[in-house]
XYZ file of C-alpha atoms in Angstrom:
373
model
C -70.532 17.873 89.072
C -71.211 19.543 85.811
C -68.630 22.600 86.957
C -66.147 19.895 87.752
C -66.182 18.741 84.133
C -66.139 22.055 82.227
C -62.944 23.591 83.886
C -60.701 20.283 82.988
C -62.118 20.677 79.911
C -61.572 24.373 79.178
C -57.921 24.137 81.088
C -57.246 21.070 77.821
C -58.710 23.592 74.872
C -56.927 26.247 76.588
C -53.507 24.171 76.866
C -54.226 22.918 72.835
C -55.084 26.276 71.784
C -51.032 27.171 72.793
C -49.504 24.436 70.528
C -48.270 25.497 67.162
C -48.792 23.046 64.204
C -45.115 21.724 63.256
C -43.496 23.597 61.255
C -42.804 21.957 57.917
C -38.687 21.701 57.071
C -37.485 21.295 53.449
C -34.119 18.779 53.575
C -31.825 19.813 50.504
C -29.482 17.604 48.100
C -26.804 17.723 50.860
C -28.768 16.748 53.668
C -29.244 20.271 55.381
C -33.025 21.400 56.112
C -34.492 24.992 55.941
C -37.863 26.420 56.020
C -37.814 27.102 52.486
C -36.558 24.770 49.683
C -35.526 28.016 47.644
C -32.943 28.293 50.092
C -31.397 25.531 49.041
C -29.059 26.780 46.790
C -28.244 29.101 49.221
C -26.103 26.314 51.080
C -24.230 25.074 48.087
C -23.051 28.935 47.708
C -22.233 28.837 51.203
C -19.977 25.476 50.760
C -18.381 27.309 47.912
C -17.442 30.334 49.574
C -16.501 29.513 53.070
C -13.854 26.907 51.646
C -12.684 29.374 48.151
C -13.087 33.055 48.793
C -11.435 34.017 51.594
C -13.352 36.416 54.493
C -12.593 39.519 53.379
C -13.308 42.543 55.388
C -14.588 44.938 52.200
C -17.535 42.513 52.339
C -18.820 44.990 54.518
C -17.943 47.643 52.528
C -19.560 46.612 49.401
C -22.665 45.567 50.960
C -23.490 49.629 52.278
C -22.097 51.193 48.782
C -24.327 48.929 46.862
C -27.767 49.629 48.725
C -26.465 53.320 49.784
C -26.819 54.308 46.183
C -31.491 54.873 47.071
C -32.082 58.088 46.987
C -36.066 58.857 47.130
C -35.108 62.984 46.189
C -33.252 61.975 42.934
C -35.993 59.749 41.735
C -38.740 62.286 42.575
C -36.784 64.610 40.962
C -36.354 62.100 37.426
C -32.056 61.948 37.776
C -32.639 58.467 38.801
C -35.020 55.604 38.302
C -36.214 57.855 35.353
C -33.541 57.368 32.572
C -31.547 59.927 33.899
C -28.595 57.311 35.158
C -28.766 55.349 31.853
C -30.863 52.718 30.444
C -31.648 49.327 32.682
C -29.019 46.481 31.411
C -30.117 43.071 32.510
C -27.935 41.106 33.718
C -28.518 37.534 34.179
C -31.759 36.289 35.387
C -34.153 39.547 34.932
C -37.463 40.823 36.555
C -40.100 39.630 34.789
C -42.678 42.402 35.110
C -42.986 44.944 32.652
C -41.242 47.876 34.288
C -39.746 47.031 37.399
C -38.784 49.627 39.743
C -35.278 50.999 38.808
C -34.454 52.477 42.142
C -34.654 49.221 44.324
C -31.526 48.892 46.230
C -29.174 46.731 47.164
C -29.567 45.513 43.469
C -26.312 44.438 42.763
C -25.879 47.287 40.409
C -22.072 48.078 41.618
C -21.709 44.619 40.369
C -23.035 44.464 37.459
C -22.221 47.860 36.072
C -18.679 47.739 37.834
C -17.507 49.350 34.473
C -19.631 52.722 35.299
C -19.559 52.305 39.420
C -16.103 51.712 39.918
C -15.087 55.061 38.303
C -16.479 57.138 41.313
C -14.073 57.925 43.742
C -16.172 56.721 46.521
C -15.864 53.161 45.025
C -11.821 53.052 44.275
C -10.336 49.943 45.992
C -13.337 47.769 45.391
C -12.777 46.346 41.775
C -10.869 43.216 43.901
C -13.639 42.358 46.137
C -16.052 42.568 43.138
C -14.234 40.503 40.583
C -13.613 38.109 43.598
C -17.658 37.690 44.051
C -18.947 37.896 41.051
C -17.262 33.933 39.655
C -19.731 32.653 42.529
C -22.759 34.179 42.006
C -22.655 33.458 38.215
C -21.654 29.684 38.840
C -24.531 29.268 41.177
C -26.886 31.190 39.040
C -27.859 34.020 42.047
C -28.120 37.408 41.851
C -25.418 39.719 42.203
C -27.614 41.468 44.897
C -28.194 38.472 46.738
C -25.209 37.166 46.720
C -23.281 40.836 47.957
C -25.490 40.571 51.075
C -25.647 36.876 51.267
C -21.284 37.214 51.518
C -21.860 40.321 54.126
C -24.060 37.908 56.678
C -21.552 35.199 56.518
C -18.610 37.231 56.657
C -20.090 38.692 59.659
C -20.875 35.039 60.987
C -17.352 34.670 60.269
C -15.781 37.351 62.515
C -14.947 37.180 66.235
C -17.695 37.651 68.233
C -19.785 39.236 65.346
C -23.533 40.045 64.669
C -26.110 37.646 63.328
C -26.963 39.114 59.899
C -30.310 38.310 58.442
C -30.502 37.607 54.654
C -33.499 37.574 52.264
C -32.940 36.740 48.757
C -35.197 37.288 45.801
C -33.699 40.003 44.250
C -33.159 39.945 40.238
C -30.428 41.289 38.094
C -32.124 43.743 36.698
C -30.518 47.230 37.522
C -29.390 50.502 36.032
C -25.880 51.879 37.147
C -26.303 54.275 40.294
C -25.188 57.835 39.767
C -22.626 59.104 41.433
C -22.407 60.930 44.846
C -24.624 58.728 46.309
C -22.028 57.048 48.565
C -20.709 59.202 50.910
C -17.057 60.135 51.438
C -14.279 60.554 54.515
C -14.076 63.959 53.210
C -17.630 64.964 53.594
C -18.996 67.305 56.787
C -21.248 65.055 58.883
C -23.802 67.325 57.703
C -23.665 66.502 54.015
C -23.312 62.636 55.434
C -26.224 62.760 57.911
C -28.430 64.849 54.814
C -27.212 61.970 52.298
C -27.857 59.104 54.336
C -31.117 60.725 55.635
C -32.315 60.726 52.335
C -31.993 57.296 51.902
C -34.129 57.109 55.157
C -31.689 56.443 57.779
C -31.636 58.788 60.765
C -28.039 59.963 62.959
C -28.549 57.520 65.341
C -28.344 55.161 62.580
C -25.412 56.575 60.589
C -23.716 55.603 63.999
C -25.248 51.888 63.934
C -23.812 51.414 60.464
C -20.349 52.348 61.406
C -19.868 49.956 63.717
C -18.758 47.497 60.603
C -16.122 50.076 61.007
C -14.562 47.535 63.895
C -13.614 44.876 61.837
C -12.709 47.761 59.025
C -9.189 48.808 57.257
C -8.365 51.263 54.815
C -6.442 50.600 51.172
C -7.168 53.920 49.265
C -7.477 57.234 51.026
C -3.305 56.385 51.658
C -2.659 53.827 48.989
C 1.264 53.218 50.389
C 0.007 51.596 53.399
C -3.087 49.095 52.569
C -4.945 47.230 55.072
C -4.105 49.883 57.907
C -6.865 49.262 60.061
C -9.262 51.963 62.177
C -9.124 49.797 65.770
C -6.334 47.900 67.471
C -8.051 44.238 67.340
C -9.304 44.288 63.861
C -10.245 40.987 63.890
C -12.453 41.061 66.638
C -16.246 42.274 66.127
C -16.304 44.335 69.667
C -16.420 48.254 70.597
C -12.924 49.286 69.931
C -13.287 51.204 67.153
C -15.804 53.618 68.840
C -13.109 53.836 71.819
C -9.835 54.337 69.809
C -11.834 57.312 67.844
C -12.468 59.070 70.929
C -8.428 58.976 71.805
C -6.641 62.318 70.894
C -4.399 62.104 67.577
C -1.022 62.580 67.764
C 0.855 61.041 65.097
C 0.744 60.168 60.882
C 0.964 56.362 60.249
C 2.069 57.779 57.180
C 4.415 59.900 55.345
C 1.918 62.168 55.084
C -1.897 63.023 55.943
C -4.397 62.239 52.916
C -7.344 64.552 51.732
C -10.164 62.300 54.114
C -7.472 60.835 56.801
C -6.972 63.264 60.424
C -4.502 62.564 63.067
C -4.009 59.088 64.663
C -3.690 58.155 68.062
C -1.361 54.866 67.988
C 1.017 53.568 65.781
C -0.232 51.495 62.891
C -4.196 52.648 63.199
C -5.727 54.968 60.616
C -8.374 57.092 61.553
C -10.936 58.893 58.749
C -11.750 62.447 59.084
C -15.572 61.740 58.823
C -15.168 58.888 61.603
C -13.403 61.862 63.797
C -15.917 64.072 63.266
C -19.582 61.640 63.432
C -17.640 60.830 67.246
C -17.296 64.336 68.180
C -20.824 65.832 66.101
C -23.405 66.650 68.853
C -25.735 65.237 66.774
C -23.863 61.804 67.054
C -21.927 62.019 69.969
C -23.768 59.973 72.349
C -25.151 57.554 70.722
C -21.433 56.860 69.704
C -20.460 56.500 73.211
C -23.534 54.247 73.905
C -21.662 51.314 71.554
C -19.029 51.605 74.217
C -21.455 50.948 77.084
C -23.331 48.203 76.103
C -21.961 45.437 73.707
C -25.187 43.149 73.624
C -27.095 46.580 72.253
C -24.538 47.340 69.919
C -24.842 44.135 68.177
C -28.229 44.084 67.923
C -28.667 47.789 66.402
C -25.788 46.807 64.120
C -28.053 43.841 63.083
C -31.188 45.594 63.176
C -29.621 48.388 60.592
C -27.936 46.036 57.946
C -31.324 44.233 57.759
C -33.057 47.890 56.902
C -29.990 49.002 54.646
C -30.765 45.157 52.719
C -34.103 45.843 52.227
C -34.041 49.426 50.887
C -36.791 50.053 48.048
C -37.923 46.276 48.498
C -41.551 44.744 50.081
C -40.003 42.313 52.479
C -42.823 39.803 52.191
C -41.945 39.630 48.203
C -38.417 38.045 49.664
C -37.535 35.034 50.847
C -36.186 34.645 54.112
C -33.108 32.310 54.171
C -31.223 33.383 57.676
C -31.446 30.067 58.351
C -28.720 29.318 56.151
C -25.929 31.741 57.651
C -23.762 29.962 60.321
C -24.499 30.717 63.956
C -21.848 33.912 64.855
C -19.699 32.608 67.557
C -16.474 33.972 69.879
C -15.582 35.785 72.502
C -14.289 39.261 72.615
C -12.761 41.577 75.326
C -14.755 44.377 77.219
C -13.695 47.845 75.724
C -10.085 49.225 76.953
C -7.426 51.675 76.762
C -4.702 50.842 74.274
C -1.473 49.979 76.220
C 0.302 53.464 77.044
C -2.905 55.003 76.938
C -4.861 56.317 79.652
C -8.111 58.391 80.165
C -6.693 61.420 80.032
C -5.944 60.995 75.966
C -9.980 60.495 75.524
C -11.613 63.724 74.050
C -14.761 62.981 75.556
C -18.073 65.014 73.294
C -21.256 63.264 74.778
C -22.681 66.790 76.945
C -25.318 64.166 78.970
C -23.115 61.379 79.993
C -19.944 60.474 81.007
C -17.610 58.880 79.214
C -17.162 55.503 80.435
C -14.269 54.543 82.672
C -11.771 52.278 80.897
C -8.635 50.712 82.008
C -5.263 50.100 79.805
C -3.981 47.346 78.044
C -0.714 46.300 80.468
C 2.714 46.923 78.832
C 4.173 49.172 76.105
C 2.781 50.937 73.232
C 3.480 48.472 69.652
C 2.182 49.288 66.292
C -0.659 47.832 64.811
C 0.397 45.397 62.046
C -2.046 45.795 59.123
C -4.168 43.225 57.675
């Protein structure tokens, strides 16, 4: 009888010992709820924005040339986080602490030394999506750092189909201007890329996880007569096209002429960077490249996984505050990877040695330019 009554009994510890305690909610002035009440704020920014600053694809863009600018060699070295890039100018709300680490990144130091930062050539065409971000994050008192990446998840919440971005805020306005070279360029070899963003601690398989922001990705400067020429044919859409189109021979100049950074396109209306050409075709690069093709779901969540890394750069997570709660659920539906119309497999320079490229079929009817955006 006495075994009768102990296994009930250790079956309803057993099943008690599984429940979690509730986990406490915080409800904010406008009704929402989050796990953290500092978060809070984080909604009345996202009120603000959604319905005032319009989705703009250089959110992206600003997000990796703000945190790219870590490099562990130059501060190890004393060019950077040791005077050598200027003295710290606070900017707003400040760290506290008596000398806070200058060479935390994303810091919001393209922001708030714009003057300095925009003059590198890796940062021309910027100055509009900066001076259209900055109004928000002063009226609701956040950091320029937060607020670049805060704009990044929900602009990526915002596209077609696209990734669900983390964000952590907790990051001050305390920053010294980056130096320049840190961001890399079209023009670079994939070697001086892959050794810049490696010292930032990002490997090649990476580099290739980053780029896929380059789907939903246009460019304004390297050919400043035709702005908003985008590098995919469905722009708008946050799916594998860009790492298809790459891989498509170039035959044409969208153009008058080819830039210093900009190779060969392969359809009318689509500009394709030299170091985009070359990270698809590098053996170092190749395959992973083609494995965004393969798998969507994966893509996604390495595109995901990578942002959150690049956000974090020279920070201690825990001393963050994790707000992801506040960034609207990504939604849509996007198409499985395809030939442009008038395309076929032939035009695919294929550079994975391992595996074959996938097998694609075309778009139906005739080839049309891509309008920019």
């Amino acid at each position: 009888m006495l075994s009768k009554l102990i296994l009930p009994f250790a079956l309803l510890v057993a099943s008690a010992s599984t429940l979690s305690p509730p986990v406490k909610r915080a409800t904010c002035s406008g009704g929402q709820t989050t796990a953290n009440e500092a978060c809070c704020v984080w909604f009345d920014v996202l009120d603000d924005i959604q319905g005032n600053l319009q989705p703009l694809i250089k959110t992206f863009q600003l997000i990796f040339h703000d945190a790219i600018a870590f490099s562990p060699a130059l501060t190890a070295a004393g060019k950077f986080g040791g005077g050598g890039a200027g003295k710290r100018m606070p900017v707003g709300p400040v760290d506290t602490r008596e000398d806070p680490p200058a060479d935390r990144v994303p810091d919001g130091s393209i922001m708030a030394h714009s003057d300095v930062e925009m003059q590198y050539a890796a940062n021309n065409g910027l100055d509009d999506i900066i001076e259209a971000q900055r109004p928000f994050a002063l009226k609701h008192n956040v950091s320029f750092g937060d607020f670049i990446q805060f704009a990044g998840a929900v602009g990526s919440a915002n596209c077609n189909g696209g990734p669900q971005v983390q964000f952590f805020a907790g990051r001050s306005n305390d920053s010294q201007p980056a130096p320049d070279g840190l961001v890399p360029l079209p023009t670079d070899s994939v070697t001086d890329i892959l050794n810049r963003v490696g010292d930032a601690g990002f490997s090649a398989i990476e580099l290739v996880w980053l780029l896929v922001s380059h789907t939903v990705a246009a460019q304004d400067t390297v050919d400043s007569s035709m702005p908003g020429t985008p590098f995919d044919s469905t722009p708008k859409d946050f799916d594998a096209q860009f790492f298809v189109e790459t891989m498509l021979n170039g035959t044409l100049t969208p153009g008058s002429s080819l830039q210093p950074g900009e190779v060969l396109s392969p359809y009318p209306g689509e500009f394709r960077l030299q170091s985009d050409a070359l990270i698809g075709r590098d053996s170092r690069t190749a395959c992973e490249w083609q494995k965004m093709i393969v798998d969507r779901a994966n893509m996604l969540q390495k595109f995901e996984q990578t942002v959150l890394k690049l956000s974090l750069l020279g920070f201690d997570q825990s001393t963050l505050t994790d707000c992801s709660d506040v960034i609207p659920a990504a939604t849509g539906t996007v198409a499985d990877p395809f030939l442009p119309a008038g395309k076929s497999m032939s035009d695919i320079e294929a550079a994975c040695s391992s595996t074959p490229f996938p097998s694609l079929s075309a778009a139906p009817g005739p080839e049309t330019s891509i309008p920019p955006i």
